[in-house]
mmCIF file of C-alpha atoms in Angstrom:
data_model
loop_
_atom_site.group_PDB
_atom_site.id
_atom_site.type_symbol
_atom_site.label_atom_id
_atom_site.label_comp_id
_atom_site.label_asym_id
_atom_site.label_seq_id
_atom_site.Cartn_x
_atom_site.Cartn_y
_atom_site.Cartn_z
ATOM 1 C CA MET Z 1 10.910 -22.745 -38.678
ATOM 2 C CA GLN Z 2 7.335 -23.065 -37.393
ATOM 3 C CA GLN Z 3 8.296 -26.183 -35.434
ATOM 4 C CA ARG Z 4 11.094 -24.309 -33.692
ATOM 5 C CA LYS Z 5 8.720 -21.454 -32.841
ATOM 6 C CA ASP Z 6 6.186 -23.929 -31.418
ATOM 7 C CA GLU Z 7 8.908 -25.559 -29.308
ATOM 8 C CA GLN Z 8 10.000 -22.183 -27.928
ATOM 9 C CA GLU Z 9 6.403 -21.275 -27.046
ATOM 10 C CA ALA Z 10 5.914 -24.670 -25.371
ATOM 11 C CA THR Z 11 9.084 -24.163 -23.309
ATOM 12 C CA ALA Z 12 7.974 -20.668 -22.294
ATOM 13 C CA ALA Z 13 4.557 -22.008 -21.310
ATOM 14 C CA LYS Z 14 6.092 -24.677 -19.100
ATOM 15 C CA THR Z 15 8.309 -22.056 -17.443
ATOM 16 C CA THR Z 16 5.293 -19.872 -16.680
ATOM 17 C CA LEU Z 17 3.381 -22.842 -15.283
ATOM 18 C CA ARG Z 18 6.275 -23.662 -12.952
ATOM 19 C CA LEU Z 19 6.121 -20.110 -11.615
ATOM 20 C CA LEU Z 20 2.378 -20.343 -11.035
ATOM 21 C CA GLU Z 21 2.844 -23.580 -9.087
ATOM 22 C CA MET Z 22 4.940 -21.701 -6.526
ATOM 23 C CA THR Z 23 3.260 -20.654 -3.298
ATOM 24 C CA VAL Z 24 3.057 -17.889 -0.714
ATOM 25 C CA LYS Z 25 5.687 -19.756 1.298
ATOM 26 C CA ASP Z 26 8.186 -19.240 -1.559
ATOM 27 C CA MET Z 27 7.633 -15.472 -1.390
ATOM 28 C CA LEU Z 28 8.398 -15.325 2.338
ATOM 29 C CA VAL Z 29 11.850 -16.918 2.350
ATOM 30 C CA ASP Z 30 13.634 -13.623 3.042
ATOM 31 C CA LYS Z 31 10.927 -11.989 5.162
ATOM 32 C CA GLY Z 32 11.802 -11.187 8.774
ATOM 33 C CA ARG Z 33 9.733 -11.707 11.886
ATOM 34 C CA LEU Z 34 6.344 -10.068 12.270
ATOM 35 C CA VAL Z 35 6.420 -6.613 13.862
ATOM 36 C CA GLU Z 36 3.350 -5.690 15.892
ATOM 37 C CA VAL Z 37 2.074 -3.220 18.494
ATOM 38 C CA PRO Z 38 0.036 -3.986 21.646
ATOM 39 C CA TYR Z 39 -3.555 -2.722 21.780
ATOM 40 C CA THR Z 40 -2.566 -0.328 24.589
ATOM 41 C CA ALA Z 41 0.112 1.462 22.517
ATOM 42 C CA THR Z 42 -0.607 5.140 21.962
ATOM 43 C CA LEU Z 43 -0.913 6.581 18.482
ATOM 44 C CA GLY Z 44 2.425 8.315 19.060
ATOM 45 C CA ASP Z 45 4.082 5.010 20.018
ATOM 46 C CA THR Z 46 2.578 3.371 16.938
ATOM 47 C CA MET Z 47 3.945 6.047 14.627
ATOM 48 C CA ASN Z 48 7.369 5.596 16.238
ATOM 49 C CA ALA Z 49 7.134 1.845 15.572
ATOM 50 C CA LEU Z 50 6.207 2.505 11.940
ATOM 51 C CA VAL Z 51 9.248 4.756 11.573
ATOM 52 C CA ALA Z 52 11.663 2.401 13.345
ATOM 53 C CA ASN Z 53 10.612 -0.586 11.225
ATOM 54 C CA LYS Z 54 10.145 1.331 7.951
ATOM 55 C CA VAL Z 55 6.643 -0.035 7.369
ATOM 56 C CA VAL Z 56 3.260 1.569 6.682
ATOM 57 C CA ALA Z 57 1.062 -0.898 8.604
ATOM 58 C CA LEU Z 58 1.248 -2.953 11.786
ATOM 59 C CA PRO Z 59 -0.969 -5.683 13.269
ATOM 60 C CA VAL Z 60 -2.421 -4.906 16.702
ATOM 61 C CA ALA Z 61 -2.191 -7.653 19.355
ATOM 62 C CA ALA Z 62 -4.424 -8.047 22.412
ATOM 63 C CA PRO Z 63 -5.003 -10.648 25.144
ATOM 64 C CA PRO Z 64 -7.260 -13.505 23.972
ATOM 65 C CA GLY Z 65 -10.955 -13.601 24.794
ATOM 66 C CA GLN Z 66 -11.470 -9.855 25.214
ATOM 67 C CA TRP Z 67 -11.936 -8.530 21.685
ATOM 68 C CA ILE Z 68 -13.774 -9.196 18.443
ATOM 69 C CA GLY Z 69 -11.292 -9.067 15.585
ATOM 70 C CA ALA Z 70 -11.739 -6.693 12.640
ATOM 71 C CA GLY Z 71 -14.417 -8.021 10.294
ATOM 72 C CA GLY Z 72 -15.266 -10.763 12.784
ATOM 73 C CA SER Z 73 -11.847 -12.347 12.316
ATOM 74 C CA MET Z 74 -10.281 -14.671 14.884
ATOM 75 C CA ILE Z 75 -6.540 -14.651 14.205
ATOM 76 C CA LEU Z 76 -4.745 -16.223 17.160
ATOM 77 C CA GLU Z 77 -1.132 -16.857 18.122
ATOM 78 C CA SER Z 78 -0.810 -20.066 20.138
ATOM 79 C CA ASP Z 79 1.961 -22.040 21.809
ATOM 80 C CA LYS Z 80 3.438 -24.594 19.427
ATOM 81 C CA GLN Z 81 3.688 -27.344 22.062
ATOM 82 C CA THR Z 82 0.602 -26.847 24.212
ATOM 83 C CA GLY Z 83 -1.719 -25.037 21.809
ATOM 84 C CA ALA Z 84 -2.515 -22.459 24.513
ATOM 85 C CA VAL Z 85 -3.566 -19.134 22.985
ATOM 86 C CA ARG Z 86 -1.102 -16.323 23.735
ATOM 87 C CA LYS Z 87 -2.566 -13.382 21.841
ATOM 88 C CA HIS Z 88 -5.314 -12.298 19.488
ATOM 89 C CA TYR Z 89 -4.607 -10.077 16.464
ATOM 90 C CA ILE Z 90 -7.566 -7.720 16.541
ATOM 91 C CA GLY Z 91 -6.786 -5.665 13.447
ATOM 92 C CA MET Z 92 -4.290 -3.861 11.283
ATOM 93 C CA VAL Z 93 -3.469 -0.197 11.749
ATOM 94 C CA THR Z 94 -2.195 1.708 8.721
ATOM 95 C CA MET Z 95 -0.959 5.211 8.121
ATOM 96 C CA LEU Z 96 -4.318 5.944 6.491
ATOM 97 C CA ASP Z 97 -6.086 4.995 9.739
ATOM 98 C CA ILE Z 98 -3.873 7.450 11.613
ATOM 99 C CA VAL Z 99 -4.381 10.149 8.983
ATOM 100 C CA ALA Z 100 -8.140 9.617 9.106
ATOM 101 C CA TYR Z 101 -8.129 10.034 12.887
ATOM 102 C CA ILE Z 102 -5.950 13.155 12.754
ATOM 103 C CA ALA Z 103 -8.294 14.653 10.161
ATOM 104 C CA ASP Z 104 -11.464 13.901 12.127
ATOM 105 C CA ASP Z 105 -12.335 17.380 13.355
ATOM 106 C CA ASP Z 106 -15.846 16.587 14.664
ATOM 107 C CA GLY Z 107 -17.336 19.171 12.323
ATOM 108 C CA SER Z 108 -14.911 21.964 13.202
ATOM 109 C CA ASN Z 109 -13.153 23.891 10.423
ATOM 110 C CA ASP Z 110 -10.874 25.800 12.791
ATOM 111 C CA GLN Z 111 -7.272 24.953 11.930
ATOM 112 C CA THR Z 112 -5.962 26.223 15.258
ATOM 113 C CA THR Z 113 -8.246 23.707 16.959
ATOM 114 C CA ASP Z 114 -6.786 20.932 14.765
ATOM 115 C CA VAL Z 115 -3.265 21.825 15.843
ATOM 116 C CA ALA Z 116 -4.191 22.209 19.508
ATOM 117 C CA ASN Z 117 -5.916 18.821 19.615
ATOM 118 C CA LEU Z 118 -3.156 16.927 17.835
ATOM 119 C CA GLU Z 119 -1.133 16.164 20.959
ATOM 120 C CA LYS Z 120 -4.231 14.883 22.734
ATOM 121 C CA LYS Z 121 -5.127 12.695 19.747
ATOM 122 C CA MET Z 122 -1.666 11.141 19.662
ATOM 123 C CA MET Z 123 -2.188 9.842 23.213
ATOM 124 C CA VAL Z 124 -5.227 7.660 22.447
ATOM 125 C CA PRO Z 125 -4.760 3.854 22.360
ATOM 126 C CA VAL Z 126 -4.227 2.461 18.871
ATOM 127 C CA SER Z 127 -7.060 -0.051 19.388
ATOM 128 C CA SER Z 128 -9.561 2.823 19.243
ATOM 129 C CA ILE Z 129 -8.744 3.814 15.649
ATOM 130 C CA ILE Z 130 -8.737 0.414 13.921
ATOM 131 C CA GLY Z 131 -11.091 0.361 10.951
ATOM 132 C CA ARG Z 132 -11.064 4.042 10.033
ATOM 133 C CA SER Z 133 -9.809 3.121 6.566
ATOM 134 C CA PHE Z 134 -11.661 0.604 4.376
ATOM 135 C CA GLU Z 135 -8.925 -2.013 4.556
ATOM 136 C CA GLY Z 136 -8.836 -1.816 8.345
ATOM 137 C CA LEU Z 137 -12.411 -3.149 8.520
ATOM 138 C CA SER Z 138 -11.099 -6.689 7.979
ATOM 139 C CA LEU Z 139 -8.001 -8.680 8.890
ATOM 140 C CA TRP Z 140 -6.908 -11.333 6.418
ATOM 141 C CA THR Z 141 -4.702 -14.385 6.610
ATOM 142 C CA LEU Z 142 -3.279 -16.221 3.631
ATOM 143 C CA ASN Z 143 -2.315 -19.878 3.966
ATOM 144 C CA PRO Z 144 1.377 -20.472 3.082
ATOM 145 C CA ASN Z 145 0.331 -23.173 0.578
ATOM 146 C CA THR Z 146 -1.765 -20.731 -1.469
ATOM 147 C CA ASN Z 147 -0.575 -20.594 -5.084
ATOM 148 C CA ILE Z 148 0.544 -17.433 -6.855
ATOM 149 C CA LEU Z 149 -2.670 -16.922 -8.840
ATOM 150 C CA ASP Z 150 -4.918 -17.200 -5.776
ATOM 151 C CA CYS Z 151 -2.636 -14.799 -3.917
ATOM 152 C CA MET Z 152 -2.879 -12.382 -6.853
ATOM 153 C CA GLU Z 153 -6.677 -12.630 -6.741
ATOM 154 C CA LEU Z 154 -6.721 -11.358 -3.148
ATOM 155 C CA PHE Z 155 -4.285 -8.522 -3.837
ATOM 156 C CA SER Z 156 -6.133 -7.519 -7.032
ATOM 157 C CA LYS Z 157 -9.188 -6.645 -4.912
ATOM 158 C CA GLY Z 158 -7.479 -3.790 -3.077
ATOM 159 C CA ILE Z 159 -6.232 -5.818 -0.109
ATOM 160 C CA HIS Z 160 -2.685 -4.591 0.466
ATOM 161 C CA ARG Z 161 -1.395 -7.108 3.010
ATOM 162 C CA ALA Z 162 -2.220 -10.344 4.810
ATOM 163 C CA LEU Z 163 -0.854 -12.322 7.749
ATOM 164 C CA VAL Z 164 0.595 -15.724 6.859
ATOM 165 C CA PRO Z 165 0.555 -18.492 9.532
ATOM 166 C CA MET Z 166 3.907 -20.270 9.235
ATOM 167 C CA ASP Z 167 2.694 -23.429 11.000
ATOM 168 C CA SER Z 168 -1.059 -23.319 10.674
ATOM 169 C CA GLN Z 169 -3.086 -25.554 12.963
ATOM 170 C CA MET Z 170 -6.151 -25.143 10.765
ATOM 171 C CA GLU Z 171 -7.176 -27.806 8.271
ATOM 172 C CA ASN Z 172 -7.576 -25.518 5.266
ATOM 173 C CA ILE Z 173 -5.056 -26.241 2.513
ATOM 174 C CA GLN Z 174 -4.925 -22.875 0.816
ATOM 175 C CA GLY Z 175 -6.693 -19.577 0.342
ATOM 176 C CA VAL Z 176 -7.924 -16.714 2.488
ATOM 177 C CA GLU Z 177 -9.218 -17.197 6.021
ATOM 178 C CA LEU Z 178 -10.714 -15.033 8.779
ATOM 179 C CA VAL Z 179 -10.131 -17.737 11.406
ATOM 180 C CA GLU Z 180 -6.604 -18.957 12.080
ATOM 181 C CA SER Z 181 -4.343 -20.278 14.838
ATOM 182 C CA ALA Z 182 -0.563 -20.607 14.577
ATOM 183 C CA SER Z 183 2.546 -20.165 16.714
ATOM 184 C CA SER Z 184 4.061 -17.566 14.386
ATOM 185 C CA TYR Z 185 3.093 -15.342 11.477
ATOM 186 C CA LYS Z 186 4.752 -13.311 8.755
ATOM 187 C CA MET Z 187 3.336 -10.447 6.719
ATOM 188 C CA LEU Z 188 2.913 -10.657 2.942
ATOM 189 C CA THR Z 189 2.215 -7.438 1.048
ATOM 190 C CA GLN Z 190 1.419 -6.388 -2.491
ATOM 191 C CA MET Z 191 4.974 -5.043 -2.709
ATOM 192 C CA ASP Z 192 6.402 -8.452 -1.699
ATOM 193 C CA LEU Z 193 4.382 -10.075 -4.489
ATOM 194 C CA LEU Z 194 5.544 -7.532 -7.054
ATOM 195 C CA LYS Z 195 9.198 -7.931 -6.009
ATOM 196 C CA PHE Z 196 8.834 -11.707 -6.336
ATOM 197 C CA LEU Z 197 7.338 -11.412 -9.828
ATOM 198 C CA LYS Z 198 10.074 -8.955 -10.833
ATOM 199 C CA ASP Z 199 12.712 -11.459 -9.702
ATOM 200 C CA HIS Z 200 10.986 -14.085 -11.878
ATOM 201 C CA ALA Z 201 10.489 -11.786 -14.874
ATOM 202 C CA SER Z 202 11.942 -14.330 -17.314
ATOM 203 C CA GLU Z 203 9.213 -16.793 -16.329
ATOM 204 C CA LEU Z 204 6.454 -14.309 -17.100
ATOM 205 C CA GLY Z 205 7.482 -14.160 -20.759
ATOM 206 C CA GLU Z 206 6.249 -11.438 -23.107
ATOM 207 C CA ILE Z 207 3.559 -10.178 -20.701
ATOM 208 C CA LEU Z 208 5.987 -7.709 -19.132
ATOM 209 C CA SER Z 209 6.782 -6.243 -22.572
ATOM 210 C CA SER Z 210 3.193 -5.031 -22.958
ATOM 211 C CA SER Z 211 2.525 -1.366 -22.307
ATOM 212 C CA ILE Z 212 0.498 -0.429 -19.245
ATOM 213 C CA LYS Z 213 -2.220 0.821 -21.584
ATOM 214 C CA GLU Z 214 -2.318 -2.420 -23.599
ATOM 215 C CA ILE Z 215 -2.436 -4.695 -20.579
ATOM 216 C CA GLY Z 216 -5.190 -2.658 -18.954
ATOM 217 C CA CYS Z 217 -3.634 -1.377 -15.735
ATOM 218 C CA LEU Z 218 -3.855 2.340 -16.563
ATOM 219 C CA ASN Z 219 -6.430 3.938 -14.269
ATOM 220 C CA GLN Z 220 -7.620 7.209 -15.808
ATOM 221 C CA ASN Z 221 -9.462 8.368 -12.692
ATOM 222 C CA VAL Z 222 -6.918 10.502 -10.894
ATOM 223 C CA TYR Z 223 -7.756 12.979 -8.148
ATOM 224 C CA ALA Z 224 -5.333 15.673 -7.029
ATOM 225 C CA ILE Z 225 -4.761 18.581 -4.685
ATOM 226 C CA THR Z 226 -3.322 21.914 -5.790
ATOM 227 C CA ASP Z 227 -0.108 23.645 -4.827
ATOM 228 C CA ARG Z 228 -2.196 25.935 -2.603
ATOM 229 C CA THR Z 229 -3.764 23.126 -0.536
ATOM 230 C CA LYS Z 230 -2.687 23.117 3.116
ATOM 231 C CA VAL Z 231 -1.456 19.971 4.872
ATOM 232 C CA ILE Z 232 -4.468 19.679 7.171
ATOM 233 C CA ASP Z 233 -6.827 19.970 4.185
ATOM 234 C CA ALA Z 234 -4.771 17.475 2.185
ATOM 235 C CA ILE Z 235 -5.074 15.000 5.081
ATOM 236 C CA LYS Z 236 -8.847 15.505 5.125
ATOM 237 C CA CYS Z 237 -8.960 14.905 1.370
ATOM 238 C CA LEU Z 238 -7.138 11.580 1.782
ATOM 239 C CA ARG Z 239 -9.535 10.603 4.558
ATOM 240 C CA THR Z 240 -12.697 11.533 2.649
ATOM 241 C CA ALA Z 241 -11.706 9.695 -0.537
ATOM 242 C CA LEU Z 242 -9.912 6.825 1.297
ATOM 243 C CA LEU Z 243 -6.783 7.484 -0.735
ATOM 244 C CA ASN Z 244 -3.222 6.842 0.416
ATOM 245 C CA ALA Z 245 -1.674 9.468 -1.874
ATOM 246 C CA VAL Z 246 -2.565 12.193 -4.358
ATOM 247 C CA PRO Z 247 -0.549 14.172 -6.900
ATOM 248 C CA ILE Z 248 -0.024 17.872 -6.288
ATOM 249 C CA VAL Z 249 -0.887 19.893 -9.398
ATOM 250 C CA GLU Z 250 -0.287 23.489 -10.386
ATOM 251 C CA SER Z 251 -3.224 25.691 -9.427
ATOM 252 C CA SER Z 252 -5.067 27.356 -12.263
ATOM 253 C CA ASN Z 253 -5.309 31.091 -12.869
ATOM 254 C CA ASP Z 254 -8.044 30.551 -15.472
ATOM 255 C CA PHE Z 255 -10.803 29.520 -13.075
ATOM 256 C CA GLU Z 256 -11.592 29.619 -9.380
ATOM 257 C CA GLU Z 257 -11.285 26.376 -7.412
ATOM 258 C CA ASP Z 258 -11.583 25.309 -3.795
ATOM 259 C CA HIS Z 259 -8.062 24.381 -2.655
ATOM 260 C CA ARG Z 260 -9.483 22.557 0.362
ATOM 261 C CA GLN Z 261 -11.060 19.923 -1.877
ATOM 262 C CA LEU Z 262 -9.841 17.269 -4.301
ATOM 263 C CA VAL Z 263 -9.790 18.315 -7.962
ATOM 264 C CA ASP Z 264 -9.887 16.284 -11.166
ATOM 265 C CA GLY Z 265 -6.206 15.773 -11.943
ATOM 266 C CA GLU Z 266 -6.564 14.715 -15.585
ATOM 267 C CA GLY Z 267 -4.845 17.176 -17.907
ATOM 268 C CA ARG Z 268 -3.212 19.069 -15.022
ATOM 269 C CA LYS Z 269 0.528 19.567 -14.478
ATOM 270 C CA PRO Z 270 1.805 17.407 -11.561
ATOM 271 C CA ILE Z 271 4.618 18.886 -9.488
ATOM 272 C CA GLY Z 272 4.753 16.542 -6.511
ATOM 273 C CA THR Z 273 3.074 13.848 -4.427
ATOM 274 C CA PHE Z 274 1.393 14.060 -1.030
ATOM 275 C CA SER Z 275 1.176 10.692 0.719
ATOM 276 C CA ALA Z 276 -0.051 9.439 4.073
ATOM 277 C CA THR Z 277 3.337 7.748 4.358
ATOM 278 C CA ASP Z 278 5.045 11.170 4.417
ATOM 279 C CA LEU Z 279 3.517 11.805 7.837
ATOM 280 C CA ARG Z 280 5.138 8.681 9.257
ATOM 281 C CA GLY Z 281 8.467 10.430 9.718
ATOM 282 C CA CYS Z 282 7.091 13.550 11.389
ATOM 283 C CA HIS Z 283 7.770 14.096 15.043
ATOM 284 C CA LEU Z 284 4.755 15.445 16.922
ATOM 285 C CA SER Z 285 6.302 18.888 17.416
ATOM 286 C CA ALA Z 286 7.102 19.134 13.697
ATOM 287 C CA LEU Z 287 3.656 17.934 12.653
ATOM 288 C CA GLN Z 288 2.010 20.581 14.828
ATOM 289 C CA THR Z 289 4.075 23.232 13.035
ATOM 290 C CA TRP Z 290 3.565 21.801 9.556
ATOM 291 C CA LEU Z 291 -0.220 21.248 9.558
ATOM 292 C CA PRO Z 292 -0.977 24.873 8.483
ATOM 293 C CA LEU Z 293 1.689 24.802 5.714
ATOM 294 C CA ARG Z 294 0.922 24.168 2.075
ATOM 295 C CA ALA Z 295 1.252 20.487 1.177
ATOM 296 C CA LEU Z 296 3.885 21.207 -1.479
ATOM 297 C CA GLU Z 297 6.035 23.070 1.054
ATOM 298 C CA PHE Z 298 5.548 20.190 3.497
ATOM 299 C CA THR Z 299 6.831 17.613 0.979
ATOM 300 C CA GLU Z 300 9.914 19.754 0.393
ATOM 301 C CA LEU Z 301 10.619 19.910 4.131
ATOM 302 C CA VAL Z 302 10.061 16.184 4.646
ATOM 303 C CA SER Z 303 12.229 15.289 1.637
ATOM 304 C CA ARG Z 304 15.180 16.770 3.546
ATOM 305 C CA SER Z 305 14.388 14.641 6.611
ATOM 306 C CA PRO Z 306 17.127 12.185 7.693
ATOM 307 C CA LEU Z 307 14.435 9.482 7.722
ATOM 308 C CA PHE Z 308 14.198 9.548 3.944
ATOM 309 C CA ALA Z 309 17.819 10.418 3.276
ATOM 310 C CA SER Z 310 18.946 7.276 5.090
ATOM 311 C CA LYS Z 311 16.746 4.892 3.131
ATOM 312 C CA GLU Z 312 18.753 4.002 0.068
ATOM 313 C CA GLY Z 313 16.644 3.499 -3.030
ATOM 314 C CA VAL Z 314 13.458 4.831 -1.437
ATOM 315 C CA SER Z 315 11.768 7.742 -3.148
ATOM 316 C CA ALA Z 316 11.719 10.937 -1.087
ATOM 317 C CA PRO Z 317 8.289 12.574 -0.792
ATOM 318 C CA LYS Z 318 9.133 15.440 -3.177
ATOM 319 C CA GLU Z 319 10.218 13.105 -5.950
ATOM 320 C CA MET Z 320 7.430 12.401 -8.426
ATOM 321 C CA VAL Z 321 7.682 8.957 -9.976
ATOM 322 C CA SER Z 322 5.943 8.924 -13.360
ATOM 323 C CA CYS Z 323 5.742 7.192 -16.720
ATOM 324 C CA GLN Z 324 3.927 7.519 -20.038
ATOM 325 C CA PRO Z 325 0.974 5.365 -21.227
ATOM 326 C CA GLN Z 326 3.182 3.450 -23.664
ATOM 327 C CA ALA Z 327 5.699 2.477 -20.952
ATOM 328 C CA ALA Z 328 6.318 -1.257 -20.717
ATOM 329 C CA LEU Z 329 4.916 -2.987 -17.634
ATOM 330 C CA ALA Z 330 8.435 -4.193 -16.777
ATOM 331 C CA GLU Z 331 9.648 -0.570 -16.673
ATOM 332 C CA VAL Z 332 6.837 0.503 -14.348
ATOM 333 C CA ILE Z 333 7.379 -2.448 -12.000
ATOM 334 C CA GLU Z 334 11.092 -1.596 -11.878
ATOM 335 C CA LYS Z 335 10.257 1.984 -10.847
ATOM 336 C CA ILE Z 336 7.824 0.831 -8.172
ATOM 337 C CA VAL Z 337 10.242 -1.660 -6.639
ATOM 338 C CA SER Z 338 13.415 0.451 -6.871
ATOM 339 C CA LYS Z 339 11.744 3.639 -5.594
ATOM 340 C CA HIS Z 340 9.500 1.726 -3.171
ATOM 341 C CA VAL Z 341 6.376 3.656 -4.168
ATOM 342 C CA HIS Z 342 2.852 2.260 -4.293
ATOM 343 C CA ARG Z 343 1.689 4.068 -7.395
ATOM 344 C CA VAL Z 344 3.154 5.707 -10.506
ATOM 345 C CA TRP Z 345 1.568 8.805 -12.020
ATOM 346 C CA VAL Z 346 0.973 8.528 -15.774
ATOM 347 C CA VAL Z 347 1.667 11.642 -17.837
ATOM 348 C CA ASP Z 348 1.306 12.440 -21.545
ATOM 349 C CA GLU Z 349 3.995 13.870 -23.826
ATOM 350 C CA GLN Z 350 3.301 17.368 -22.466
ATOM 351 C CA GLY Z 351 3.830 16.153 -18.907
ATOM 352 C CA LEU Z 352 0.126 16.454 -18.016
ATOM 353 C CA LEU Z 353 -1.651 13.840 -15.903
ATOM 354 C CA ALA Z 354 -3.328 11.045 -17.853
ATOM 355 C CA GLY Z 355 -3.962 8.669 -14.944
ATOM 356 C CA LEU Z 356 -2.124 6.436 -12.533
ATOM 357 C CA VAL Z 357 -0.947 2.853 -12.084
ATOM 358 C CA SER Z 358 -1.263 1.313 -8.626
ATOM 359 C CA LEU Z 359 -0.034 -2.009 -7.266
ATOM 360 C CA THR Z 360 -3.641 -3.219 -7.259
ATOM 361 C CA ASP Z 361 -3.997 -2.280 -10.948
ATOM 362 C CA ILE Z 362 -0.800 -4.130 -11.878
ATOM 363 C CA VAL Z 363 -1.584 -7.294 -9.920
ATOM 364 C CA GLY Z 364 -5.091 -7.430 -11.403
ATOM 365 C CA ALA Z 365 -3.927 -6.938 -14.999
ATOM 366 C CA LEU Z 366 -1.104 -9.458 -14.606
ATOM 367 C CA ARG Z 367 -3.473 -12.065 -13.209
ATOM 368 C CA VAL Z 368 -5.931 -11.663 -16.110
ATOM 369 C CA SER Z 369 -3.064 -11.945 -18.620
ATOM 370 C CA LEU Z 370 -1.683 -15.076 -16.928
ATOM 371 C CA LEU Z 371 -5.119 -16.705 -16.857
ATOM 372 C CA SER Z 372 -5.543 -15.948 -20.578
ATOM 373 C CA LYS Z 373 -2.146 -17.463 -21.252
ATOM 374 C CA ILE Z 374 -3.052 -20.618 -19.358
ATOM 375 C CA ASP Z 375 -6.301 -20.981 -21.320
ATOM 376 C CA VAL Z 376 -4.448 -21.185 -24.649
ATOM 377 C CA MET Z 377 -1.760 -23.591 -23.420
#
């Protein structure tokens, strides 16, 4: 009996090892071509590109020799035959960068000024707002030969995406680089990694059966806005705390609170989610009208937008994706992938906030568990 159990464990260990020997290249088999915007594109054009391609970030391309890349990076696209440099990727622009710029009121608290200046702000070149979010301060590449564990290490540190040179002309074998030259690139994201691991769930063994609390990916620090917070103030909250999304909680009648600021969400009743991604589908005219609205009302309006209705399997802004602390990791990953959300709110049996689980939390906890499993093999 014990011998059979040992044989089964040995087989499972070999299966897991085979998975960990796979590389970034294996995760990119079904990925399409890289979508980018030129450095001269306006903020409005960039938001249109985000909408059209259903993404939340885009690399920004510029002529070579004129720019310093984000974080001192030098990510170049070159001709495959001649090696001549065609373009320089100077940074990545995300929805949080755009939100941060929209929320930058230069010290003014006048909401009418915010609305009046919005159209002017949307005309600035995208190159001028790179780096307004923490992730935008650097631009990363990941060699296609990088193994799964090393890829997980990068994504466990809060990096959400990296460019992958498909025919690198650099001599590095694997890992993360700030200097790169290739004739073509693809984008690898945390979501791509999680989808890949979900598709190989059988090779991860019993790890996915662990609860999010047991495996250590439950983050109990959760900030929120209230149902009285206005859109413009919610945007400023995201910018200040460098958050991509916050839960919307019921305001309290028991004590006075500032609805323009983030509140401690633990133990509060969540009734929705406000995300930087929600703004992606807003036309300029609509956004001008919606900025003074309450964030909860905004999410209800956006949830009826054709943009979200047409995306099968994607969670509409009003929908709150949640789980309990004892939920299995496999269940949470399934929710993230099927609803295409980047975090799941964790609630207790009374439906009150107990924390959150982000993609970064999951990747980090999975990596630690896999390393522990390798050590005992």
